[in-house]
Short mmCIF file of C-alpha atoms in Angstrom, two decimals:
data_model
loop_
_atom_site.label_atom_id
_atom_site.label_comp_id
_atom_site.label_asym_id
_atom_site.label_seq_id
_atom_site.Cartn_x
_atom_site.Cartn_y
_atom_site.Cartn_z
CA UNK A 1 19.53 -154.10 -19.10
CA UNK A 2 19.58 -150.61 -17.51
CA UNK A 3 18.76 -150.02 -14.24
CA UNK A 4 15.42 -149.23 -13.02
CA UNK A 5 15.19 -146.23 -10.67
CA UNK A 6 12.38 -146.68 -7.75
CA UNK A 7 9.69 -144.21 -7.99
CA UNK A 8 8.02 -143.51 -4.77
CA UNK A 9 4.87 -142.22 -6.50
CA UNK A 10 3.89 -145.52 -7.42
CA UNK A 11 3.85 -146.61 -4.12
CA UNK A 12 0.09 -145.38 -3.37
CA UNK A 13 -0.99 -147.27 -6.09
CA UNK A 14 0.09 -150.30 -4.84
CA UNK A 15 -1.15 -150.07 -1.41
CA UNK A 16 -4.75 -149.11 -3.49
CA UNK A 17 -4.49 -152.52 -4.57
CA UNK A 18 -3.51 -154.56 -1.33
CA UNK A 19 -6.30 -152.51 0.32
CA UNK A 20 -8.76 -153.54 -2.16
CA UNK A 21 -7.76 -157.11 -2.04
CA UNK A 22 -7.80 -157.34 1.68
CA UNK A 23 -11.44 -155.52 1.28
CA UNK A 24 -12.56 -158.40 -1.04
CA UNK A 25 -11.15 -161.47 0.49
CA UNK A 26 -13.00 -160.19 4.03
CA UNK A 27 -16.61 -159.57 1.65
CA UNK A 28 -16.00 -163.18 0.30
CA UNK A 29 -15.36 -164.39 3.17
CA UNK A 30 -18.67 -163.01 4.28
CA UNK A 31 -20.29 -165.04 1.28
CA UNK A 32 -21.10 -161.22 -0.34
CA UNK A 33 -23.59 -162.48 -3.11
CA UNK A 34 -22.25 -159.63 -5.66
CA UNK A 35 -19.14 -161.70 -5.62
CA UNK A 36 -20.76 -164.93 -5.78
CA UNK A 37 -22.58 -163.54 -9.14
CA UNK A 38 -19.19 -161.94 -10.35
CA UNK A 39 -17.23 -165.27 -10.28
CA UNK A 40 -20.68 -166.93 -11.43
CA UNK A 41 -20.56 -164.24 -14.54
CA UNK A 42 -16.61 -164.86 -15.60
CA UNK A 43 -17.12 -168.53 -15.49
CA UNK A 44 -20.17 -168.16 -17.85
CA UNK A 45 -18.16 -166.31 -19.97
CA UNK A 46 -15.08 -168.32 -20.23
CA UNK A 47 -17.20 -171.60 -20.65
CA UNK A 48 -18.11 -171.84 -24.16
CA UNK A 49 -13.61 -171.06 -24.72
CA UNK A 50 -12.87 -173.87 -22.19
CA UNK A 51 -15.29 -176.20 -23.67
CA UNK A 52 -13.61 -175.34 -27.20
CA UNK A 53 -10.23 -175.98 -25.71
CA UNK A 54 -10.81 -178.85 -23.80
CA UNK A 55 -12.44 -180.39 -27.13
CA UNK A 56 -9.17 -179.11 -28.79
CA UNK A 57 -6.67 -180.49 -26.02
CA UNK A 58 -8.44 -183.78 -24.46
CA UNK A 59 -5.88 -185.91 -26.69
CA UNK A 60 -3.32 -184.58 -25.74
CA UNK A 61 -4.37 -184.79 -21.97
CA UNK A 62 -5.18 -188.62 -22.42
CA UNK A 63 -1.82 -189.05 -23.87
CA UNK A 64 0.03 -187.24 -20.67
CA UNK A 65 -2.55 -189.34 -18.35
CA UNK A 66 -1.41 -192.40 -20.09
CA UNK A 67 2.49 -191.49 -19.61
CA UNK A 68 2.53 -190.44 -16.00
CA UNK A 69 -0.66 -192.96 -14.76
CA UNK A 70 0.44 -196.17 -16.22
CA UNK A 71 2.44 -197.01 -13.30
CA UNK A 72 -0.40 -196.68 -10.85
CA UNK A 73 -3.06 -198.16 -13.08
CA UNK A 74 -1.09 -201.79 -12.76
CA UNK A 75 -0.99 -201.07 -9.26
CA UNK A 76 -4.55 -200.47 -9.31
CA UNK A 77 -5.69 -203.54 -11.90
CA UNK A 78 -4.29 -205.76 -9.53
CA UNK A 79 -5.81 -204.37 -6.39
CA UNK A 80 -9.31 -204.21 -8.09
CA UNK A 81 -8.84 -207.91 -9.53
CA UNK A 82 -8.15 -209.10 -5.93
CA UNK A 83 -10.71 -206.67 -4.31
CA UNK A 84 -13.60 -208.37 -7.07
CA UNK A 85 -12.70 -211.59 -6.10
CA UNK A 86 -13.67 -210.71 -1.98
CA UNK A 87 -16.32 -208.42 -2.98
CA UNK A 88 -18.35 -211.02 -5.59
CA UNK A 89 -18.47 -213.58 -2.38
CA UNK A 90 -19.79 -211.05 0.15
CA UNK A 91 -22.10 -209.77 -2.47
CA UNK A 92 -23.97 -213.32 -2.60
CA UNK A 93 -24.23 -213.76 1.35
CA UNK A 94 -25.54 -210.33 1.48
CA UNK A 95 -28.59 -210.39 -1.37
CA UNK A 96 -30.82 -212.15 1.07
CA UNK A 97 -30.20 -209.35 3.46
CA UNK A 98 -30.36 -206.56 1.07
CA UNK A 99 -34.17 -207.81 -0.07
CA UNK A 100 -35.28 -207.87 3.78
CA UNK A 101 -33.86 -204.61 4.11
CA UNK A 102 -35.75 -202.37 1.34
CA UNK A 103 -38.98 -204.18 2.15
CA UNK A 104 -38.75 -203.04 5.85
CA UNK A 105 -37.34 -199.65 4.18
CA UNK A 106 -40.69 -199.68 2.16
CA UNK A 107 -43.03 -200.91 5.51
CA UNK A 108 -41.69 -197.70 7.72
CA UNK A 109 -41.99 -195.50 4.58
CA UNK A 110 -38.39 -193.79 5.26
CA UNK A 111 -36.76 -191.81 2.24
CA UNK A 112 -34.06 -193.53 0.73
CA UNK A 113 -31.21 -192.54 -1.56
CA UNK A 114 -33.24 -194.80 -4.22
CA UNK A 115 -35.57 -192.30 -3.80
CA UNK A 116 -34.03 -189.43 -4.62
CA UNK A 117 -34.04 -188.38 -8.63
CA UNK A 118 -30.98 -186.00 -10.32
CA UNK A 119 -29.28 -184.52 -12.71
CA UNK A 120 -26.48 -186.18 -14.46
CA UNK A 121 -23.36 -183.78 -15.32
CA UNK A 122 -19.86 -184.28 -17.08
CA UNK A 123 -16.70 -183.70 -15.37
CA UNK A 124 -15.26 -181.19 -17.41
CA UNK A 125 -12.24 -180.13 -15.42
CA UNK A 126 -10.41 -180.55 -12.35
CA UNK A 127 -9.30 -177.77 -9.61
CA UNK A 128 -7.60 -174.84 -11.71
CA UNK A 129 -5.20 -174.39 -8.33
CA UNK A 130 -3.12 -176.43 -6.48
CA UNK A 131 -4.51 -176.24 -2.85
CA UNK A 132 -8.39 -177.74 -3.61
CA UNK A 133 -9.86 -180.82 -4.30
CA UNK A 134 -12.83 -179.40 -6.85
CA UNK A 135 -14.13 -180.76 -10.06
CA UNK A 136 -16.15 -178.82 -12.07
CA UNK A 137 -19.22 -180.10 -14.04
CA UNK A 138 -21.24 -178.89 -17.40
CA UNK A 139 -24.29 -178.22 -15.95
CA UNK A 140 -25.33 -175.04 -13.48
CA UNK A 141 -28.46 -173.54 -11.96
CA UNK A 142 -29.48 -173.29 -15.88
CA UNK A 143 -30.06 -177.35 -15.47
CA UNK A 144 -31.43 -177.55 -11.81
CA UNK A 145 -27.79 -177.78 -10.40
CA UNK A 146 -27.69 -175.56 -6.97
CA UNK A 147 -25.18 -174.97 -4.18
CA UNK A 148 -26.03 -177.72 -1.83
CA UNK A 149 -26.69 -180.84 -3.84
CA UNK A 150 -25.09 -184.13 -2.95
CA UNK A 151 -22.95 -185.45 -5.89
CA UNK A 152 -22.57 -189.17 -6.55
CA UNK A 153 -20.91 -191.79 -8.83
CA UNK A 154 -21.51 -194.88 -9.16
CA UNK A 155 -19.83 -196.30 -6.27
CA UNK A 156 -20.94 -193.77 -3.55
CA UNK A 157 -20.28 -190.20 -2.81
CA UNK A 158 -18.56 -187.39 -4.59
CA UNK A 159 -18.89 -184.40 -2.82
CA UNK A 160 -21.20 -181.33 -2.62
CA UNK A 161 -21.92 -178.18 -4.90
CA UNK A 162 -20.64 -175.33 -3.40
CA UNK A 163 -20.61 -172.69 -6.18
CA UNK A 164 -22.99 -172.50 -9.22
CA UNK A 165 -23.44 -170.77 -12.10
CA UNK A 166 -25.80 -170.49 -14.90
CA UNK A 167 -23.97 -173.50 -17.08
CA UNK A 168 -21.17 -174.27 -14.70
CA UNK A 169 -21.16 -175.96 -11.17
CA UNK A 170 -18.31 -177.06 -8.56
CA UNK A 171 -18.09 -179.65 -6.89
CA UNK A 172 -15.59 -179.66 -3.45
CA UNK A 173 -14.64 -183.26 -3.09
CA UNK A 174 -15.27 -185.30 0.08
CA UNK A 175 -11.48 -185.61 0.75
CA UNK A 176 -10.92 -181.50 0.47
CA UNK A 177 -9.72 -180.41 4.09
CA UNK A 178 -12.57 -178.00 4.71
CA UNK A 179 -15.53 -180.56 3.92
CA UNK A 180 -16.97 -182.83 6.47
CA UNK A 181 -19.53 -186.25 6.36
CA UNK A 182 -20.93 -187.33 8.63
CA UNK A 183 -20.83 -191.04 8.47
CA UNK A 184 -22.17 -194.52 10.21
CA UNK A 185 -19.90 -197.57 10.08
CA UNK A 186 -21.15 -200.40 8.59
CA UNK A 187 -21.09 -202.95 11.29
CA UNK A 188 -20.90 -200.82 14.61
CA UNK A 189 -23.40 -198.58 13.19
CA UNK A 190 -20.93 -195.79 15.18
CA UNK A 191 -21.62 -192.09 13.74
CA UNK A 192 -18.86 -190.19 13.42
CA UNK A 193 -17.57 -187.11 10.73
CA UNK A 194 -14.63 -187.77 7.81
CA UNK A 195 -12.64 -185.40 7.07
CA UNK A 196 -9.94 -184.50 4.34
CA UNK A 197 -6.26 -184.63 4.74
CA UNK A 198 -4.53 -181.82 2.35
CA UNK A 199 -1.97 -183.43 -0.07
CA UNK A 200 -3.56 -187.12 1.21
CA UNK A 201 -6.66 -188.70 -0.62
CA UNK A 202 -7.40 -190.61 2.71
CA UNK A 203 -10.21 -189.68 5.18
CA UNK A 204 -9.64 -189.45 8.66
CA UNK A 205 -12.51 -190.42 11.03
CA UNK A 206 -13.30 -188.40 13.97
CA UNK A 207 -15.84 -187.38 16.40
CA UNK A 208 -16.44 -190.94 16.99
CA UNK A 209 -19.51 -191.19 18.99
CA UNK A 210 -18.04 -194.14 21.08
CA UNK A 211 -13.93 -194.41 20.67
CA UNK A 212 -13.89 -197.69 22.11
CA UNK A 213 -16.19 -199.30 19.63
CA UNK A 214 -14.86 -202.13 17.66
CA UNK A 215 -14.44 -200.65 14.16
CA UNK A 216 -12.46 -203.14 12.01
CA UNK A 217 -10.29 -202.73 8.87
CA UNK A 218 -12.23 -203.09 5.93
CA UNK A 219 -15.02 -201.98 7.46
CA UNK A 220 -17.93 -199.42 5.16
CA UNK A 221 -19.02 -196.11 6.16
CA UNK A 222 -22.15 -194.78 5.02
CA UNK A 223 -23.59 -191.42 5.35
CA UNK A 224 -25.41 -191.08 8.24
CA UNK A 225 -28.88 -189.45 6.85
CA UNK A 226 -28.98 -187.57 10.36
CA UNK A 227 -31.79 -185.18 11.21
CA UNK A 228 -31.33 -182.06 8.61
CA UNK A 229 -27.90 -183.99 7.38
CA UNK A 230 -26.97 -182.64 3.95
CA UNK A 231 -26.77 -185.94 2.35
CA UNK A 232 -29.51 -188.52 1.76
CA UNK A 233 -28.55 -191.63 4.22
CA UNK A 234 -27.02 -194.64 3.25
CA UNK A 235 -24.69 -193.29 0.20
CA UNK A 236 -21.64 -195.38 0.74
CA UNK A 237 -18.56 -192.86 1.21
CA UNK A 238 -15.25 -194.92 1.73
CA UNK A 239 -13.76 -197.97 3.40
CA UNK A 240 -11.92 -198.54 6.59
CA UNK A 241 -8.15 -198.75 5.76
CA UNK A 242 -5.73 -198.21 8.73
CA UNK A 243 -6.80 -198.17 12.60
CA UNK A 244 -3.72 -196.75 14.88
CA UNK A 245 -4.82 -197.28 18.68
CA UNK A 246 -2.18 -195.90 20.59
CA UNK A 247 -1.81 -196.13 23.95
CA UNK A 248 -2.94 -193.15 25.94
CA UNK A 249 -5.07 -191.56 23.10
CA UNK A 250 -8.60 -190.75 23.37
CA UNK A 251 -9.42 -191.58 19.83
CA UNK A 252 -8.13 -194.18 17.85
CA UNK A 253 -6.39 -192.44 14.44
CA UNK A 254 -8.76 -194.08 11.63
CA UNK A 255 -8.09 -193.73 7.77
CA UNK A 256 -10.66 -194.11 5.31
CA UNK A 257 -10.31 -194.44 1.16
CA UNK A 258 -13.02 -193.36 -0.77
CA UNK A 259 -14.66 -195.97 -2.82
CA UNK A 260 -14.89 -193.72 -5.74
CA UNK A 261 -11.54 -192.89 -7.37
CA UNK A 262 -12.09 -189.07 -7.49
CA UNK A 263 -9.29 -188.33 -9.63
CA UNK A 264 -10.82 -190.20 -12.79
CA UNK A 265 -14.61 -189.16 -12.96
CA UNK A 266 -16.45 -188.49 -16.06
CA UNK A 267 -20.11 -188.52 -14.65
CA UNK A 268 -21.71 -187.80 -11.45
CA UNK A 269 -25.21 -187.43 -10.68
CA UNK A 270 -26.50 -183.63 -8.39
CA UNK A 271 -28.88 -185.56 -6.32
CA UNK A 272 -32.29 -183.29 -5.28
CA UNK A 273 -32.00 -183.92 -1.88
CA UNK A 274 -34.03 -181.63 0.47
CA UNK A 275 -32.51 -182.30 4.55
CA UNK A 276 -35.87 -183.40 6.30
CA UNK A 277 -36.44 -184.77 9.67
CA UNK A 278 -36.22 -188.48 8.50
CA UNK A 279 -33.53 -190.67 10.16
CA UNK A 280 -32.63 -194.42 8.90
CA UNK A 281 -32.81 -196.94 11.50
CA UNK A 282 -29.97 -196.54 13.83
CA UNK A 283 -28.47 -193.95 11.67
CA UNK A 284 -29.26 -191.60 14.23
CA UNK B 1 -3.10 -151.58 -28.16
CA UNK B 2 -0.98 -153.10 -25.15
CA UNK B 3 -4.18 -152.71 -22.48
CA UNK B 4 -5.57 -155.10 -25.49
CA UNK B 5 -2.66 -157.32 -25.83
CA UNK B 6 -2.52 -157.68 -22.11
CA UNK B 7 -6.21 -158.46 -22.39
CA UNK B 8 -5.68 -161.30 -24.61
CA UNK B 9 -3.11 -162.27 -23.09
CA UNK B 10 -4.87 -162.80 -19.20
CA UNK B 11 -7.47 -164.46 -21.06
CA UNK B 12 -6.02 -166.70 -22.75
CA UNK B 13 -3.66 -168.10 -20.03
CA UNK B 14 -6.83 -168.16 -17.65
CA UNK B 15 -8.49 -170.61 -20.24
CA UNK B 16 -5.52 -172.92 -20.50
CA UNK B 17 -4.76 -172.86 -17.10
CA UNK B 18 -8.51 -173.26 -16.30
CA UNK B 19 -9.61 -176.08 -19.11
CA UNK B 20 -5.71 -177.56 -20.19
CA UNK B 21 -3.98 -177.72 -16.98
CA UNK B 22 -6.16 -179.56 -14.55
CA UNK B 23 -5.24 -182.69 -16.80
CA UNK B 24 -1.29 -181.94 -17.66
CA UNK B 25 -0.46 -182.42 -13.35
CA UNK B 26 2.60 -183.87 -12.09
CA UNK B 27 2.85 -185.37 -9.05
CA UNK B 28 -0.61 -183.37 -8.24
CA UNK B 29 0.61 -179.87 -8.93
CA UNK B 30 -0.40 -177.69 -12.39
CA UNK B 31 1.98 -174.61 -12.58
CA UNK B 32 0.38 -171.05 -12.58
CA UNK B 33 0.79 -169.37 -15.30
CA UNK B 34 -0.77 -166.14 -14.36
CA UNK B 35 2.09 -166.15 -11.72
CA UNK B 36 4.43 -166.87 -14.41
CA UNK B 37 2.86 -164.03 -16.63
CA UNK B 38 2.92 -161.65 -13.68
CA UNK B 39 6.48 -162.13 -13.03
CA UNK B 40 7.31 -161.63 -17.01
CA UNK B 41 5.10 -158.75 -16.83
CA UNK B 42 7.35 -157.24 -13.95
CA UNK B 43 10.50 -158.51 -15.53
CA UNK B 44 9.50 -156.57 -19.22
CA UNK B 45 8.14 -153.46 -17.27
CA UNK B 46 8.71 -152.64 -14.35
CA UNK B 47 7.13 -153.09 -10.12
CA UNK B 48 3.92 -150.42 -10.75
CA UNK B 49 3.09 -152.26 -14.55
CA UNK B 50 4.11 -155.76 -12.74
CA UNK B 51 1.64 -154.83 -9.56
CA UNK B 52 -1.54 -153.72 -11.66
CA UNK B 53 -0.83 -156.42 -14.15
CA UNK B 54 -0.53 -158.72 -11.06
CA UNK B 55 -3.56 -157.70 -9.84
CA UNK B 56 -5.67 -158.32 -12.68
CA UNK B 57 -4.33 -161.64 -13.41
CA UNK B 58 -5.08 -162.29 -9.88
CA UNK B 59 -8.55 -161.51 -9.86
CA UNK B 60 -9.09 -163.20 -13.14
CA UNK B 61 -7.94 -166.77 -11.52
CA UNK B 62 -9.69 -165.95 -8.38
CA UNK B 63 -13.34 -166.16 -10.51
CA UNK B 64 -12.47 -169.95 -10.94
CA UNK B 65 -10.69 -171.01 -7.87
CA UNK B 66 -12.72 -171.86 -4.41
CA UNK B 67 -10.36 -169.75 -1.97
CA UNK B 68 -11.19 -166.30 -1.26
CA UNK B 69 -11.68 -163.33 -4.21
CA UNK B 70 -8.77 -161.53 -3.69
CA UNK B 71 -6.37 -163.98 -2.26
CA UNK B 72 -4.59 -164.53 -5.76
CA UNK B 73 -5.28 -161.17 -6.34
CA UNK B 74 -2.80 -160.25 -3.12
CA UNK B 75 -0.54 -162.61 -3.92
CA UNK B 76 0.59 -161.79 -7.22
CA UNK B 77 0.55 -157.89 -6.47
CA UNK B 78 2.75 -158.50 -4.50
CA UNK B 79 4.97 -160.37 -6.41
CA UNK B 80 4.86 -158.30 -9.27
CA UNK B 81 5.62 -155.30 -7.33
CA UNK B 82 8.53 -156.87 -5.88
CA UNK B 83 9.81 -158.99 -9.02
CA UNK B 84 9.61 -155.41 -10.92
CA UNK B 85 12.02 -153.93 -8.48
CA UNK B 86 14.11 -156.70 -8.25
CA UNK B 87 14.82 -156.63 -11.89
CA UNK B 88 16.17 -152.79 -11.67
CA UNK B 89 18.92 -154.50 -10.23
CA UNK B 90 19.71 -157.23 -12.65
CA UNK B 91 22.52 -155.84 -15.32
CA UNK B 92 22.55 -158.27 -17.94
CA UNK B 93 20.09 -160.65 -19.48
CA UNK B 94 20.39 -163.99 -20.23
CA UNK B 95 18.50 -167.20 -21.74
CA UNK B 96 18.29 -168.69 -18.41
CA UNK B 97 16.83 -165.51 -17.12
CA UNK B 98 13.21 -166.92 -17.93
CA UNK B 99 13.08 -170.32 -16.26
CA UNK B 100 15.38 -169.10 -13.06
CA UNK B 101 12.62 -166.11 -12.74
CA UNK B 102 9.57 -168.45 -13.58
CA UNK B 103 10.72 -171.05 -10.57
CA UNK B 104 12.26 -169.02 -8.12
CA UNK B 105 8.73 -166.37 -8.91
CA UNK B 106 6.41 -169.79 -8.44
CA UNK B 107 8.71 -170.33 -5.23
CA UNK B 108 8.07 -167.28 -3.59
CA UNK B 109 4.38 -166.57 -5.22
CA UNK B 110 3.40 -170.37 -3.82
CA UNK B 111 4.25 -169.95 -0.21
CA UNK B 112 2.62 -166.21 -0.55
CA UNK B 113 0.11 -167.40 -2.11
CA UNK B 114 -0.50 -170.48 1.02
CA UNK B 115 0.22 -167.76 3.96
CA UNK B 116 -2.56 -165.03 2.85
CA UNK B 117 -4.92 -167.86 1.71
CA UNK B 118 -4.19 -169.53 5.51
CA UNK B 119 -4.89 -165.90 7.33
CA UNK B 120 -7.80 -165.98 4.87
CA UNK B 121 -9.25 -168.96 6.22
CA UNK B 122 -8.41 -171.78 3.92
CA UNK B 123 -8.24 -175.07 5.63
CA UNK B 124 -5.44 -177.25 5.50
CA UNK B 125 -2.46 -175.54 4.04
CA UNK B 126 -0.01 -176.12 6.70
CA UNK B 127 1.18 -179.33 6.31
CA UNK B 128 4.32 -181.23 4.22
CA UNK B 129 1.78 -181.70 1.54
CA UNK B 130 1.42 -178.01 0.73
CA UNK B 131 5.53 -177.27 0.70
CA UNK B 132 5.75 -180.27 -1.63
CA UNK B 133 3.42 -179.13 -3.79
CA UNK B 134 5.06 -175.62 -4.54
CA UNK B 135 8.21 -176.72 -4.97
CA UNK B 136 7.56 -179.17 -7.46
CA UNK B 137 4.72 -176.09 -8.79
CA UNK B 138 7.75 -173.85 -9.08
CA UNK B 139 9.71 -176.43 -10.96
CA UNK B 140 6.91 -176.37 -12.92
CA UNK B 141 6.42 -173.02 -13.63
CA UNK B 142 9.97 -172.45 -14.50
CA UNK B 143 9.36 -174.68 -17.51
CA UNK B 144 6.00 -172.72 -18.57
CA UNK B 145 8.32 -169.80 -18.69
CA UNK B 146 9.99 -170.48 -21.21
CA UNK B 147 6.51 -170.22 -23.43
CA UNK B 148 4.89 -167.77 -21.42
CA UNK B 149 7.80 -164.97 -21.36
CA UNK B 150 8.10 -164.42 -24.94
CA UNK B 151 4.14 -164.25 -24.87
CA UNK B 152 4.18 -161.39 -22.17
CA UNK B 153 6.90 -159.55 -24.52
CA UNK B 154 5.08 -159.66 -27.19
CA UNK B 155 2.04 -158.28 -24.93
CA UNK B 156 4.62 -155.72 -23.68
CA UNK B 157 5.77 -154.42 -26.66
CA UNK B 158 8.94 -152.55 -26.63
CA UNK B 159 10.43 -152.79 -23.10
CA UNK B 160 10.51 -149.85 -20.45
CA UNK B 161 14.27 -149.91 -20.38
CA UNK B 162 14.45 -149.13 -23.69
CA UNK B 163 13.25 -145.11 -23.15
CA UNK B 164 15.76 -144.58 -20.70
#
């Protein structure tokens, strides 16, 4: 290869560049809605190609989640056959609670996430980088999907919409570092706010209302359904797995799992969910 | 012709890294083979070629990621700019040329890539989580390269060296 003499000409057009970077990272970062409709534009563009491919390549993708999953998914069928067997018992000593609860739910007329209707999406595709936690679904503002919207599964919380476009919506993931819930334990009824660990799929729990109270292992955490809270209350978000109460710390280090595995969704549901003033009963 | 090829050539890597990739992870990390693209790009024409095409790749990604516009965009000017300089001084090509440039280029892109997005506000980047995931990105990427580097030369067309 011969060697490549430096021009200092092209310098200036480099800087250009950096300069204009630098000029739209601070705009974004300003939530500039030109660039919200830009990226909303390119991913309407690219969608009807990606949909194409990913009709194209979703063998091929089952095939590599099958070589490099099949490890975990033992680990996993055990877990769940053990966690069935707990979960079936507690399920029958809690239906006669359950049916007292909605009636006094219906009685004091509070909204509930029952309530709440929603548009069911496909997960088309995970987080194109390596530093998020987003999935991205088929449906966009096109279908009634809009930045804001509480996303479910069938065992509890998702995440939230934070960018839409016309046919195309993403979803950032409750265990993404920059997303908070805020959340009631089960028993305690303690509020407090999870929040994502980068590179970890636990929660941790903090701004516990009271430190000291006695949150146990295995414990549920709900969202709260506080006054103008995001979420509808009472979505269940993750469980209790690992307390650390050192000595000499204000807050006791609590991890939480999700209860839905986010890394193998098909469906979720955008919940219309409009914050109001309503409050569950002790949910603050 | 070539601002075409390098047209179809953004594009198409944007849709497989965009709709294929999410699903092909190991150990949580997808490579990025914009990055890879870019470096090829710099490697077959030189830092001002490498920078632009940089850029553009970078803003292309940045339309389906959740960091900042322009973060990407940064990043891979940068790398381009300095990949295209670095390769004035290389004297000899080899096979190995492509993967050694893909991982060491997804070394250095991924940590440039985590310190503007950090001074850009993105939450969470600075923990043992983030180096592990470029390094085994960069392993990553160095593999890509071996099918993305003959793409970018046949976007490139006949090489810059070869007027000189």
């Amino acid at each position: 290869m011969a060697v490549y003499r430096p021009d200092s000409r092209r310098r200036p057009v480099v800087v250009l560049m950096v300069i204009t970077c630098l000029v739209l990272i601070t705009l974004d970062r300003r939530e500039n809605g030109t660039i919200a409709a830009l990226r909303g534009t390119a991913r309407d563009a690219v969608a009807p190609v990606q949909d194409a491919v990913d009709g194209v390549f979703s063998p091929v993708s089952n095939v590599f989640d099958g070589v490099t999953k099949v490890d975990g998914l033992e680990r996993d069928n055990a877990r769940l056959r053990a966690r069935i067997a707990g979960l079936e018992g507690k399920l029958s000593r809690e239906r006669g609670i359950a049916d007292e609860y909605s009636q006094l739910v219906r009685l004091l007329d509070i909204p509930d996430v029952e309530d709440v209707t929603g548009v069911v999406a496909r997960v088309i595709t995970g987080p194109a980088g390596n530093f998020e936690r987003t999935l991205t679904i088929n449906k966009g503002t096109g279908q009634g999907v809009i930045v804001g919207m509480t996303i479910v599964a069938g065992d509890g919380l998702v995440g939230k919409v934070t960018e839409a476009s016309r046919t195309r919506a993403t979803i950032t993931l409750i265990d993404s570092p920059g997303l908070g819930v805020g959340v009631r334990t089960e028993k305690s009824r303690e509020e407090a706010v999870t929040q994502g660990r980068s590179g970890d799929r636990l929660l941790r729990l903090g701004f516990i209302d009271n430190p000291r109270a006695p949150i146990a292992e295995g414990e549920l955490l709900f969202t709260a359904g506080v006054v103008g809270s995001a979420y509808p209350p009472d979505i269940p978000v993750a469980r209790v797995v690992r307390i650390d109460r050192n000595r000499g710390d204000l807050d006791p280090d609590i991890l939480a799992e999700p209860l839905v595995d986010l890394d193998k969704l098909l469906f979720v549901k955008a919940l219309r969910w409009a914050p109001t003033n309503a409050t569950v009963p002790g949910g603050g | 012709m070539r601002a075409v090829r390098y047209f179809l050539l953004v594009v198409t890597l944007v849709v497989l890294q965009t709709a294929l990739f999410p699903s092909l992870r190991l150990w949580g990390a997808a490579p990025d083979l914009l990055l890879v693209a870019t470096i090829a790009v710099a490697y077959e024409r030189g830092p001002q070629t490498g920078a632009i095409f940089g850029f553009v790749a970078g803003l292309a990604i940045d339309c389906f990621l959740s960091s900042p516009l322009g973060v990407s965009a940064l990043a891979f000017t940068l790398v381009g700019y300095g990949f295209g300089v670095f390769q004035g001084g290389l004297v000899r090509s080899s096979r190995w040329m492509a993967p050694l440039l893909g991982g060491l280029g997804g070394l250095l892109g991924g940590f440039l890539w985590v310190a503007v997005a950090a001074v850009a506000g993105q939450d969470g980047l600075f923990a043992g989580a983030a180096i592990r995931t470029v390094f085994v990105a960069a392993l990553y990427d160095a593999v890509v390269a071996l099918a993305v580097f003959p793409f970018v030369r046949w976007a490139c067309g006949e090489p810059e060296y070869a007027h000189r």
